[in-house]
Structure formats: C-alpha cells, structure tokens
Amino acid sequence: MLFRRADCRACTVRKQCTGNVDGKGRHLLLLPEPLHELQTRARAQQQTPEWKRRYGLRAGCEATVSETVHAHGLRHCRYRGLAKTHVRHVLTAAGTNIVRLAQHRTDQRRRPRSGLQQLFHAMTDD
C-alpha cells in the first residue's frame, strides 16, 4: 500500500508510521494471511533457546568466512584456474587456523584485555 505525501503530512499518527522511501510517501507492506502467519511463527521460533543455540553455530561459521574475506582478501584471488584458486583457499584457511591456535594459549601469560575488549565483553555479558 502506498500513501501520498499529502495524506501523510496530515496524519496524526505519522511518527508511528513506517519510513519514507525515496520521497514517495509512506508505504506499508501487508502480506497475504498465510505468509503473515508463517512469518509470525518463524519470528516466534527465533526467540527460543534451541534456535539461538543452533544459530550460534552458524554465526561462528559466518564470522570465519567474513574474517577470511576481509582480513585475507579471499574473495579476490591473484591466480587463474580452479586448481590454483583451491590451493590459495586451503592455504588461507590453514593460516587462519594457525593464527587462531596461536592466540588460544592455555598458559597464564595472556595479555590483559584492552579497554575496547573490556567494553565489548561488558556489553555482551548482559
């Protein structure tokens, strides 16, 4: 549903409305009832501890992919051909694992957390 700008300006509950898109006035997306019920059930399921636990595994995998893409440039390969590209991906993954293993020490000589790390941990411990 798309509303004209003039209609929106005169509305008394304008602050509670959805956002203005490209200066075309306010818009509201109403799904058909079966899709709305499906979306509502999916959102409710996403609040359960079981779903959050399973999604936590995926979030870890996604973080690893993001790290290799952003920190190690995995998306852009300097080599041509599937075989050479595969070797680069394998070596990048191995290097990422080595760096992570080196950071995961069991001895007591760990570096103290930086102020930024302390802030992040304080924000996530809530």
GROMACS .gro file of N, CA, C and O in nm:
model
  504
    1MET      N    1   0.084  -0.116   0.000
    1MET     CA    2   0.000   0.000   0.000
    1MET      C    3   0.089   0.123   0.000
    1MET      O    4   0.184   0.131   0.075
    2LEU      N    5   0.060   0.219  -0.082
    2LEU     CA    6   0.140   0.340  -0.092
    2LEU      C    7   0.050   0.460  -0.066
    2LEU      O    8  -0.058   0.471  -0.125
    3PHE      N    9   0.093   0.547   0.022
    3PHE     CA   10   0.015   0.665   0.059
    3PHE      C   11   0.082   0.788  -0.001
    3PHE      O   12   0.204   0.798  -0.006
    4ARG      N   13  -0.001   0.884  -0.041
    4ARG     CA   14   0.052   1.008  -0.095
    4ARG      C   15   0.116   1.090   0.016
    4ARG      O   16   0.080   1.079   0.132
    5ARG      N   17   0.212   1.175  -0.020
    5ARG     CA   18   0.280   1.261   0.077
    5ARG      C   19   0.182   1.352   0.149
    5ARG      O   20   0.193   1.372   0.270
    6ALA      N   21   0.089   1.406   0.077
    6ALA     CA   22  -0.008   1.498   0.138
    6ALA      C   23  -0.091   1.427   0.244
    6ALA      O   24  -0.124   1.485   0.349
    7ASP      N   25  -0.125   1.301   0.218
    7ASP     CA   26  -0.201   1.224   0.317
    7ASP      C   27  -0.118   1.203   0.444
    7ASP      O   28  -0.169   1.209   0.556
    8CYS      N   29   0.010   1.178   0.426
    8CYS     CA   30   0.097   1.152   0.541
    8CYS      C   31   0.119   1.276   0.625
    8CYS      O   32   0.126   1.268   0.748
    9ARG      N   33   0.132   1.391   0.561
    9ARG     CA   34   0.156   1.515   0.637
    9ARG      C   35   0.040   1.549   0.728
    9ARG      O   36   0.059   1.601   0.837
   10ALA      N   37  -0.080   1.516   0.687
   10ALA     CA   38  -0.198   1.550   0.766
   10ALA      C   39  -0.228   1.445   0.874
   10ALA      O   40  -0.310   1.469   0.962
   11CYS      N   41  -0.162   1.333   0.871
   11CYS     CA   42  -0.192   1.223   0.962
   11CYS      C   43  -0.145   1.256   1.105
   11CYS      O   44  -0.036   1.308   1.126
   12THR      N   45  -0.226   1.219   1.203
   12THR     CA   46  -0.192   1.248   1.343
   12THR      C   47  -0.098   1.144   1.403
   12THR      O   48  -0.030   1.172   1.501
   13VAL      N   49  -0.091   1.026   1.345
   13VAL     CA   50  -0.003   0.920   1.398
   13VAL      C   51   0.117   0.898   1.305
   13VAL      O   52   0.169   0.787   1.294
   14ARG      N   53   0.163   1.003   1.242
   14ARG     CA   54   0.271   0.995   1.144
   14ARG      C   55   0.400   0.940   1.205
   14ARG      O   56   0.473   0.867   1.141
   15LYS      N   57   0.428   0.974   1.330
   15LYS     CA   58   0.552   0.930   1.395
   15LYS      C   59   0.556   0.778   1.412
   15LYS      O   60   0.662   0.719   1.421
   16GLN      N   61   0.441   0.713   1.418
   16GLN     CA   62   0.435   0.569   1.437
   16GLN      C   63   0.436   0.493   1.305
   16GLN      O   64   0.438   0.370   1.304
   17CYS      N   65   0.439   0.563   1.195
   17CYS     CA   66   0.429   0.502   1.063
   17CYS      C   67   0.564   0.449   1.016
   17CYS      O   68   0.668   0.480   1.072
   18THR      N   69   0.561   0.370   0.910
   18THR     CA   70   0.685   0.318   0.852
   18THR      C   71   0.757   0.430   0.779
   18THR      O   72   0.702   0.537   0.754
   19GLY      N   73   0.880   0.406   0.741
   19GLY     CA   74   0.966   0.509   0.685
   19GLY      C   75   0.927   0.560   0.548
   19GLY      O   76   0.859   0.494   0.471
   20ASN      N   77   0.976   0.677   0.518
   20ASN     CA   78   0.955   0.739   0.388
   20ASN      C   79   1.057   0.681   0.292
   20ASN      O   80   1.176   0.681   0.317
   21VAL      N   81   1.012   0.631   0.178
   21VAL     CA   82   1.101   0.566   0.083
   21VAL      C   83   1.113   0.653  -0.041
   21VAL      O   84   1.016   0.676  -0.112
   22ASP      N   85   1.234   0.702  -0.067
   22ASP     CA   86   1.265   0.777  -0.189
   22ASP      C   87   1.171   0.895  -0.214
   22ASP      O   88   1.141   0.928  -0.328
   23GLY      N   89   1.121   0.958  -0.110
   23GLY     CA   90   1.034   1.073  -0.126
   23GLY      C   91   0.899   1.039  -0.187
   23GLY      O   92   0.830   1.126  -0.237
   24LYS      N   93   0.860   0.913  -0.186
   24LYS     CA   94   0.734   0.872  -0.249
   24LYS      C   95   0.621   0.863  -0.148
   24LYS      O   96   0.516   0.809  -0.180
   25GLY      N   97   0.643   0.910  -0.028
   25GLY     CA   98   0.539   0.898   0.073
   25GLY      C   99   0.562   0.773   0.157
   25GLY      O  100   0.660   0.702   0.142
   26ARG      N  101   0.471   0.747   0.246
   26ARG     CA  102   0.484   0.631   0.334
   26ARG      C  103   0.432   0.507   0.264
   26ARG      O  104   0.344   0.514   0.180
   27HIS      N  105   0.489   0.392   0.301
   27HIS     CA  106   0.440   0.269   0.242
   27HIS      C  107   0.428   0.164   0.352
   27HIS      O  108   0.497   0.168   0.452
   28LEU      N  109   0.341   0.072   0.331
   28LEU     CA  110   0.315  -0.033   0.427
   28LEU      C  111   0.297  -0.163   0.350
   28LEU      O  112   0.217  -0.170   0.257
   29LEU      N  113   0.374  -0.266   0.388
   29LEU     CA  114   0.367  -0.393   0.319
   29LEU      C  115   0.278  -0.487   0.400
   29LEU      O  116   0.309  -0.518   0.514
   30LEU      N  117   0.169  -0.529   0.340
   30LEU     CA  118   0.079  -0.623   0.404
   30LEU      C  119   0.088  -0.756   0.330
   30LEU      O  120   0.059  -0.764   0.211
   31LEU      N  121   0.133  -0.859   0.401
   31LEU     CA  122   0.145  -0.990   0.339
   31LEU      C  123   0.011  -1.061   0.337
   31LEU      O  124  -0.075  -1.036   0.422
   32PRO      N  125  -0.009  -1.153   0.244
   32PRO     CA  126  -0.128  -1.237   0.249
   32PRO      C  127  -0.128  -1.316   0.380
   32PRO      O  128  -0.023  -1.344   0.439
   33GLU      N  129  -0.245  -1.351   0.429
   33GLU     CA  130  -0.259  -1.413   0.561
   33GLU      C  131  -0.171  -1.537   0.581
   33GLU      O  132  -0.106  -1.549   0.685
   34PRO      N  133  -0.163  -1.631   0.485
   34PRO     CA  134  -0.077  -1.747   0.507
   34PRO      C  135   0.071  -1.710   0.526
   34PRO      O  136   0.139  -1.764   0.611
   35LEU      N  137   0.117  -1.613   0.446
   35LEU     CA  138   0.257  -1.570   0.459
   35LEU      C  139   0.280  -1.495   0.590
   35LEU      O  140   0.385  -1.509   0.653
   36HIS      N  141   0.182  -1.416   0.631
   36HIS     CA  142   0.193  -1.343   0.758
   36HIS      C  143   0.201  -1.441   0.876
   36HIS      O  144   0.282  -1.424   0.967
   37GLU      N  145   0.119  -1.546   0.873
   37GLU     CA  146   0.122  -1.646   0.980
   37GLU      C  147   0.255  -1.720   0.981
   37GLU      O  148   0.312  -1.747   1.087
   38LEU      N  149   0.307  -1.751   0.863
   38LEU     CA  150   0.436  -1.818   0.853
   38LEU      C  151   0.548  -1.730   0.910
   38LEU      O  152   0.634  -1.776   0.986
   39GLN      N  153   0.544  -1.603   0.876
   39GLN     CA  154   0.644  -1.509   0.926
   39GLN      C  155   0.634  -1.493   1.078
   39GLN      O  156   0.735  -1.491   1.148
   40THR      N  157   0.513  -1.487   1.130
   40THR     CA  158   0.493  -1.474   1.274
   40THR      C  159   0.546  -1.597   1.348
   40THR      O  160   0.613  -1.585   1.451
   41ARG      N  161   0.518  -1.717   1.295
   41ARG     CA  162   0.568  -1.840   1.357
   41ARG      C  163   0.720  -1.845   1.354
   41ARG      O  164   0.784  -1.885   1.451
   42ALA      N  165   0.779  -1.805   1.242
   42ALA     CA  166   0.925  -1.807   1.229
   42ALA      C  167   0.989  -1.711   1.328
   42ALA      O  168   1.090  -1.743   1.392
   43ARG      N  169   0.932  -1.592   1.343
   43ARG     CA  170   0.986  -1.495   1.439
   43ARG      C  171   0.973  -1.544   1.582
   43ARG      O  172   1.062  -1.521   1.665
   44ALA      N  173   0.863  -1.611   1.614
   44ALA     CA  174   0.847  -1.666   1.749
   44ALA      C  175   0.948  -1.777   1.774
   44ALA      O  176   1.004  -1.788   1.883
   45GLN      N  177   0.971  -1.861   1.675
   45GLN     CA  178   1.066  -1.970   1.688
   45GLN      C  179   1.208  -1.916   1.708
   45GLN      O  180   1.288  -1.976   1.779
   46GLN      N  181   1.240  -1.802   1.647
   46GLN     CA  182   1.373  -1.745   1.659
   46GLN      C  183   1.403  -1.694   1.800
   46GLN      O  184   1.518  -1.666   1.832
   47GLN      N  185   1.303  -1.686   1.885
   47GLN     CA  186   1.322  -1.641   2.023
   47GLN      C  187   1.349  -1.757   2.119
   47GLN      O  188   1.378  -1.735   2.235
   48THR      N  189   1.340  -1.882   2.072
   48THR     CA  190   1.360  -1.997   2.159
   48THR      C  191   1.509  -2.023   2.181
   48THR      O  192   1.591  -1.995   2.093
   49PRO      N  193   1.546  -2.076   2.298
   49PRO     CA  194   1.688  -2.105   2.324
   49PRO      C  195   1.747  -2.208   2.228
   49PRO      O  196   1.864  -2.198   2.190
   50GLU      N  197   1.667  -2.306   2.187
   50GLU     CA  198   1.716  -2.409   2.094
   50GLU      C  199   1.756  -2.346   1.961
   50GLU      O  200   1.860  -2.377   1.904
   51TRP      N  201   1.673  -2.257   1.908
   51TRP     CA  202   1.702  -2.193   1.781
   51TRP      C  203   1.828  -2.107   1.794
   51TRP      O  204   1.914  -2.107   1.706
   52LYS      N  205   1.838  -2.033   1.904
   52LYS     CA  206   1.955  -1.947   1.925
   52LYS      C  207   2.082  -2.029   1.937
   52LYS      O  208   2.188  -1.988   1.888
   53ARG      N  209   2.075  -2.146   2.000
   53ARG     CA  210   2.191  -2.232   2.012
   53ARG      C  211   2.237  -2.281   1.875
   53ARG      O  212   2.354  -2.276   1.840
   54ARG      N  213   2.140  -2.327   1.794
   54ARG     CA  214   2.174  -2.375   1.660
   54ARG      C  215   2.226  -2.262   1.573
   54ARG      O  216   2.319  -2.279   1.495
   55TYR      N  217   2.166  -2.144   1.585
   55TYR     CA  218   2.210  -2.031   1.504
   55TYR      C  219   2.348  -1.983   1.547
   55TYR      O  220   2.424  -1.931   1.466
   56GLY      N  221   2.382  -2.002   1.675
   56GLY     CA  222   2.513  -1.964   1.722
   56GLY      C  223   2.624  -2.037   1.648
   56GLY      O  224   2.731  -1.981   1.622
   57LEU      N  225   2.600  -2.163   1.613
   57LEU     CA  226   2.698  -2.238   1.534
   57LEU      C  227   2.717  -2.175   1.397
   57LEU      O  228   2.828  -2.160   1.347
   58ARG      N  229   2.606  -2.137   1.336
   58ARG     CA  230   2.615  -2.075   1.203
   58ARG      C  231   2.685  -1.940   1.212
   58ARG      O  232   2.764  -1.904   1.125
   59ALA      N  233   2.656  -1.865   1.319
   59ALA     CA  234   2.718  -1.734   1.334
   59ALA      C  235   2.870  -1.748   1.343
   59ALA      O  236   2.944  -1.665   1.288
   60GLY      N  237   2.918  -1.854   1.411
   60GLY     CA  238   3.062  -1.877   1.417
   60GLY      C  239   3.121  -1.905   1.280
   60GLY      O  240   3.229  -1.854   1.246
   61CYS      N  241   3.052  -1.984   1.200
   61CYS     CA  242   3.099  -2.014   1.065
   61CYS      C  243   3.098  -1.887   0.979
   61CYS      O  244   3.193  -1.862   0.903
   62GLU      N  245   2.993  -1.809   0.991
   62GLU     CA  246   2.984  -1.686   0.913
   62GLU      C  247   3.096  -1.590   0.951
   62GLU      O  248   3.151  -1.519   0.866
   63ALA      N  249   3.131  -1.585   1.080
   63ALA     CA  250   3.239  -1.497   1.124
   63ALA      C  251   3.372  -1.542   1.065
   63ALA      O  252   3.455  -1.458   1.027
   64THR      N  253   3.393  -1.672   1.054
   64THR     CA  254   3.517  -1.723   0.995
   64THR      C  255   3.525  -1.686   0.848
   64THR      O  256   3.630  -1.642   0.800
   65VAL      N  257   3.416  -1.702   0.777
   65VAL     CA  258   3.414  -1.665   0.635
   65VAL      C  259   3.439  -1.515   0.620
   65VAL      O  260   3.518  -1.472   0.536
   66SER      N  261   3.375  -1.436   0.704
   66SER     CA  262   3.394  -1.291   0.699
   66SER      C  263   3.540  -1.254   0.726
   66SER      O  264   3.596  -1.166   0.660
   67GLU      N  265   3.600  -1.321   0.824
   67GLU     CA  266   3.741  -1.292   0.856
   67GLU      C  267   3.831  -1.323   0.737
   67GLU      O  268   3.918  -1.243   0.701
   68THR      N  269   3.812  -1.438   0.674
   68THR     CA  270   3.900  -1.473   0.562
   68THR      C  271   3.877  -1.381   0.442
   68THR      O  272   3.971  -1.350   0.370
   69VAL      N  273   3.755  -1.335   0.424
   69VAL     CA  274   3.727  -1.246   0.312
   69VAL      C  275   3.785  -1.107   0.337
   69VAL      O  276   3.855  -1.051   0.252
   70HIS      N  277   3.759  -1.052   0.456
   70HIS     CA  278   3.801  -0.914   0.482
   70HIS      C  279   3.948  -0.902   0.523
   70HIS      O  280   4.017  -0.810   0.479
   71ALA      N  281   3.996  -0.991   0.607
   71ALA     CA  282   4.134  -0.978   0.656
   71ALA      C  283   4.236  -1.038   0.560
   71ALA      O  284   4.350  -0.993   0.555
   72HIS      N  285   4.196  -1.138   0.484
   72HIS     CA  286   4.293  -1.208   0.399
   72HIS      C  287   4.262  -1.199   0.250
   72HIS      O  288   4.327  -1.265   0.170
   73GLY      N  289   4.161  -1.122   0.214
   73GLY     CA  290   4.131  -1.099   0.073
   73GLY      C  291   4.091  -1.223  -0.004
   73GLY      O  292   4.128  -1.239  -0.120
   74LEU      N  293   4.016  -1.311   0.058
   74LEU     CA  294   3.984  -1.439  -0.005
   74LEU      C  295   3.893  -1.424  -0.128
   74LEU      O  296   3.896  -1.507  -0.215
   75ARG      N  297   3.819  -1.317  -0.134
   75ARG     CA  298   3.727  -1.302  -0.247
   75ARG      C  299   3.799  -1.271  -0.377
   75ARG      O  300   3.751  -1.301  -0.485
   76HIS      N  301   3.916  -1.210  -0.369
   76HIS     CA  302   3.991  -1.174  -0.489
   76HIS      C  303   4.119  -1.256  -0.492
   76HIS      O  304   4.209  -1.238  -0.410
   77CYS      N  305   4.129  -1.345  -0.587
   77CYS     CA  306   4.245  -1.434  -0.598
   77CYS      C  307   4.334  -1.386  -0.711
   77CYS      O  308   4.286  -1.351  -0.819
   78ARG      N  309   4.464  -1.388  -0.688
   78ARG     CA  310   4.556  -1.342  -0.791
   78ARG      C  311   4.585  -1.450  -0.894
   78ARG      O  312   4.651  -1.425  -0.994
   79TYR      N  313   4.539  -1.570  -0.868
   79TYR     CA  314   4.567  -1.682  -0.958
   79TYR      C  315   4.447  -1.711  -1.047
   79TYR      O  316   4.334  -1.685  -1.010
   80ARG      N  317   4.475  -1.772  -1.161
   80ARG     CA  318   4.368  -1.813  -1.251
   80ARG      C  319   4.359  -1.964  -1.251
   80ARG      O  320   4.459  -2.033  -1.243
   81GLY      N  321   4.239  -2.012  -1.264
   81GLY     CA  322   4.220  -2.156  -1.269
   81GLY      C  323   4.171  -2.211  -1.136
   81GLY      O  324   4.206  -2.161  -1.029
   82LEU      N  325   4.088  -2.311  -1.144
   82LEU     CA  326   4.027  -2.370  -1.026
   82LEU      C  327   4.128  -2.434  -0.933
   82LEU      O  328   4.121  -2.419  -0.812
   83ALA      N  329   4.227  -2.503  -0.988
   83ALA     CA  330   4.325  -2.574  -0.904
   83ALA      C  331   4.407  -2.475  -0.821
   83ALA      O  332   4.424  -2.493  -0.699
   84LYS      N  333   4.459  -2.369  -0.884
   84LYS     CA  334   4.540  -2.271  -0.811
   84LYS      C  335   4.456  -2.194  -0.710
   84LYS      O  336   4.501  -2.165  -0.600
   85THR      N  337   4.333  -2.163  -0.746
   85THR     CA  338   4.244  -2.092  -0.654
   85THR      C  339   4.212  -2.180  -0.534
   85THR      O  340   4.211  -2.132  -0.420
   86HIS      N  341   4.192  -2.308  -0.558
   86HIS     CA  342   4.165  -2.401  -0.448
   86HIS      C  343   4.284  -2.408  -0.352
   86HIS      O  344   4.267  -2.405  -0.230
   87VAL      N  345   4.405  -2.413  -0.406
   87VAL     CA  346   4.524  -2.415  -0.321
   87VAL      C  347   4.531  -2.289  -0.236
   87VAL      O  348   4.560  -2.293  -0.116
   88ARG      N  349   4.501  -2.174  -0.295
   88ARG     CA  350   4.503  -2.048  -0.218
   88ARG      C  351   4.401  -2.054  -0.106
   88ARG      O  352   4.428  -2.011   0.006
   89HIS      N  353   4.281  -2.103  -0.134
   89HIS     CA  354   4.178  -2.111  -0.031
   89HIS      C  355   4.220  -2.204   0.082
   89HIS      O  356   4.201  -2.172   0.200
   90VAL      N  357   4.277  -2.318   0.048
   90VAL     CA  358   4.321  -2.413   0.150
   90VAL      C  359   4.432  -2.352   0.236
   90VAL      O  360   4.430  -2.362   0.359
   91LEU      N  361   4.529  -2.286   0.174
   91LEU     CA  362   4.638  -2.226   0.249
   91LEU      C  363   4.590  -2.110   0.336
   91LEU      O  364   4.637  -2.092   0.448
   92THR      N  365   4.495  -2.032   0.285
   92THR     CA  366   4.439  -1.924   0.365
   92THR      C  367   4.365  -1.979   0.486
   92THR      O  368   4.378  -1.927   0.598
   93ALA      N  369   4.288  -2.085   0.467
   93ALA     CA  370   4.216  -2.147   0.579
   93ALA      C  371   4.314  -2.203   0.680
   93ALA      O  372   4.296  -2.187   0.803
   94ALA      N  373   4.420  -2.267   0.633
   94ALA     CA  374   4.521  -2.322   0.725
   94ALA      C  375   4.590  -2.210   0.802
   94ALA      O  376   4.612  -2.221   0.923
   95GLY      N  377   4.622  -2.102   0.734
   95GLY     CA  378   4.684  -1.988   0.801
   95GLY      C  379   4.593  -1.927   0.906
   95GLY      O  380   4.637  -1.890   1.015
   96THR      N  381   4.465  -1.916   0.874
   96THR     CA  382   4.368  -1.864   0.970
   96THR      C  383   4.362  -1.953   1.094
   96THR      O  384   4.360  -1.904   1.207
   97ASN      N  385   4.362  -2.084   1.074
   97ASN     CA  386   4.359  -2.176   1.187
   97ASN      C  387   4.486  -2.167   1.271
   97ASN      O  388   4.480  -2.173   1.394
   98ILE      N  389   4.601  -2.150   1.207
   98ILE     CA  390   4.726  -2.137   1.281
   98ILE      C  391   4.726  -2.011   1.366
   98ILE      O  392   4.767  -2.013   1.483
   99VAL      N  393   4.680  -1.902   1.308
   99VAL     CA  394   4.673  -1.777   1.385
   99VAL      C  395   4.579  -1.793   1.503
   99VAL      O  396   4.610  -1.750   1.615
  100ARG      N  397   4.466  -1.857   1.484
  100ARG     CA  398   4.372  -1.877   1.594
  100ARG      C  399   4.430  -1.968   1.702
  100ARG      O  400   4.411  -1.945   1.821
  101LEU      N  401   4.501  -2.072   1.662
  101LEU     CA  402   4.564  -2.160   1.760
  101LEU      C  403   4.671  -2.086   1.840
  101LEU      O  404   4.685  -2.106   1.961
  102ALA      N  405   4.746  -1.999   1.773
  102ALA     CA  406   4.849  -1.923   1.842
  102ALA      C  407   4.788  -1.826   1.943
  102ALA      O  408   4.846  -1.800   2.048
  103GLN      N  409   4.670  -1.775   1.914
  103GLN     CA  410   4.604  -1.682   2.005
  103GLN      C  411   4.535  -1.754   2.120
  103GLN      O  412   4.501  -1.693   2.221
  104HIS      N  413   4.514  -1.883   2.108
  104HIS     CA  414   4.441  -1.959   2.208
  104HIS      C  415   4.540  -2.032   2.298
  104HIS      O  416   4.562  -2.151   2.286
  105ARG      N  417   4.602  -1.958   2.389
  105ARG     CA  418   4.701  -2.015   2.479
  105ARG      C  419   4.635  -2.068   2.606
  105ARG      O  420   4.537  -2.012   2.653
  106THR      N  421   4.695  -2.172   2.663
  106THR     CA  422   4.643  -2.225   2.788
  106THR      C  423   4.726  -2.180   2.908
  106THR      O  424   4.684  -2.199   3.021
  107ASP      N  425   4.843  -2.123   2.883
  107ASP     CA  426   4.926  -2.079   2.996
  107ASP      C  427   4.872  -1.948   3.053
  107ASP      O  428   4.781  -1.887   3.001
  108GLN      N  429   4.931  -1.905   3.161
  108GLN     CA  430   4.882  -1.786   3.233
  108GLN      C  431   4.942  -1.656   3.179
  108GLN      O  432   4.914  -1.551   3.234
  109ARG      N  433   5.022  -1.661   3.078
  109ARG     CA  434   5.087  -1.540   3.029
  109ARG      C  435   5.003  -1.468   2.923
  109ARG      O  436   5.055  -1.415   2.828
  110ARG      N  437   4.877  -1.466   2.942
  110ARG     CA  438   4.790  -1.397   2.846
  110ARG      C  439   4.802  -1.246   2.864
  110ARG      O  440   4.820  -1.196   2.975
  111ARG      N  441   4.786  -1.179   2.756
  111ARG     CA  442   4.787  -1.032   2.763
  111ARG      C  443   4.659  -0.985   2.828
  111ARG      O  444   4.552  -1.043   2.806
  112PRO      N  445   4.663  -0.877   2.903
  112PRO     CA  446   4.539  -0.824   2.961
  112PRO      C  447   4.450  -0.769   2.850
  112PRO      O  448   4.497  -0.727   2.744
  113ARG      N  449   4.321  -0.771   2.876
  113ARG     CA  450   4.227  -0.719   2.777
  113ARG      C  451   4.245  -0.569   2.760
  113ARG      O  452   4.266  -0.497   2.858
  114SER      N  453   4.232  -0.525   2.637
  114SER     CA  454   4.238  -0.381   2.612
  114SER      C  455   4.107  -0.318   2.659
  114SER      O  456   4.009  -0.387   2.688
  115GLY      N  457   4.106  -0.187   2.666
  115GLY     CA  458   3.985  -0.117   2.707
  115GLY      C  459   3.868  -0.146   2.615
  115GLY      O  460   3.755  -0.163   2.659
  116LEU      N  461   3.895  -0.154   2.485
  116LEU     CA  462   3.789  -0.182   2.388
  116LEU      C  463   3.735  -0.324   2.408
  116LEU      O  464   3.614  -0.346   2.405
  117GLN      N  465   3.824  -0.421   2.432
  117GLN     CA  466   3.779  -0.558   2.456
  117GLN      C  467   3.696  -0.565   2.583
  117GLN      O  468   3.595  -0.635   2.588
  118GLN      N  469   3.736  -0.494   2.687
  118GLN     CA  470   3.659  -0.493   2.811
  118GLN      C  471   3.520  -0.435   2.788
  118GLN      O  472   3.421  -0.485   2.842
  119LEU      N  473   3.513  -0.330   2.707
  119LEU     CA  474   3.383  -0.269   2.676
  119LEU      C  475   3.295  -0.369   2.601
  119LEU      O  476   3.178  -0.386   2.634
  120PHE      N  477   3.350  -0.439   2.500
  120PHE     CA  478   3.272  -0.535   2.425
  120PHE      C  479   3.223  -0.649   2.515
  120PHE      O  480   3.108  -0.692   2.507
  121HIS      N  481   3.310  -0.698   2.602
  121HIS     CA  482   3.271  -0.806   2.692
  121HIS      C  483   3.165  -0.759   2.790
  121HIS      O  484   3.071  -0.832   2.822
  122ALA      N  485   3.176  -0.635   2.837
  122ALA     CA  486   3.075  -0.582   2.929
  122ALA      C  487   2.940  -0.568   2.859
  122ALA      O  488   2.834  -0.594   2.919
  123MET      N  489   2.942  -0.531   2.732
  123MET     CA  490   2.816  -0.513   2.657
  123MET      C  491   2.751  -0.647   2.627
  123MET      O  492   2.629  -0.658   2.626
  124THR      N  493   2.830  -0.753   2.605
  124THR     CA  494   2.772  -0.882   2.569
  124THR      C  495   2.739  -0.968   2.689
  124THR      O  496   2.670  -1.066   2.677
  125ASP      N  497   2.789  -0.933   2.808
  125ASP     CA  498   2.760  -1.012   2.928
  125ASP      C  499   2.623  -0.985   2.986
  125ASP      O  500   2.581  -1.051   3.079
  126ASP      N  501   2.552  -0.890   2.931
  126ASP     CA  502   2.419  -0.853   2.984
  126ASP      C  503   2.320  -0.964   2.973
  126ASP      O  504   2.307  -1.049   2.908
   0.00000   0.00000   0.00000
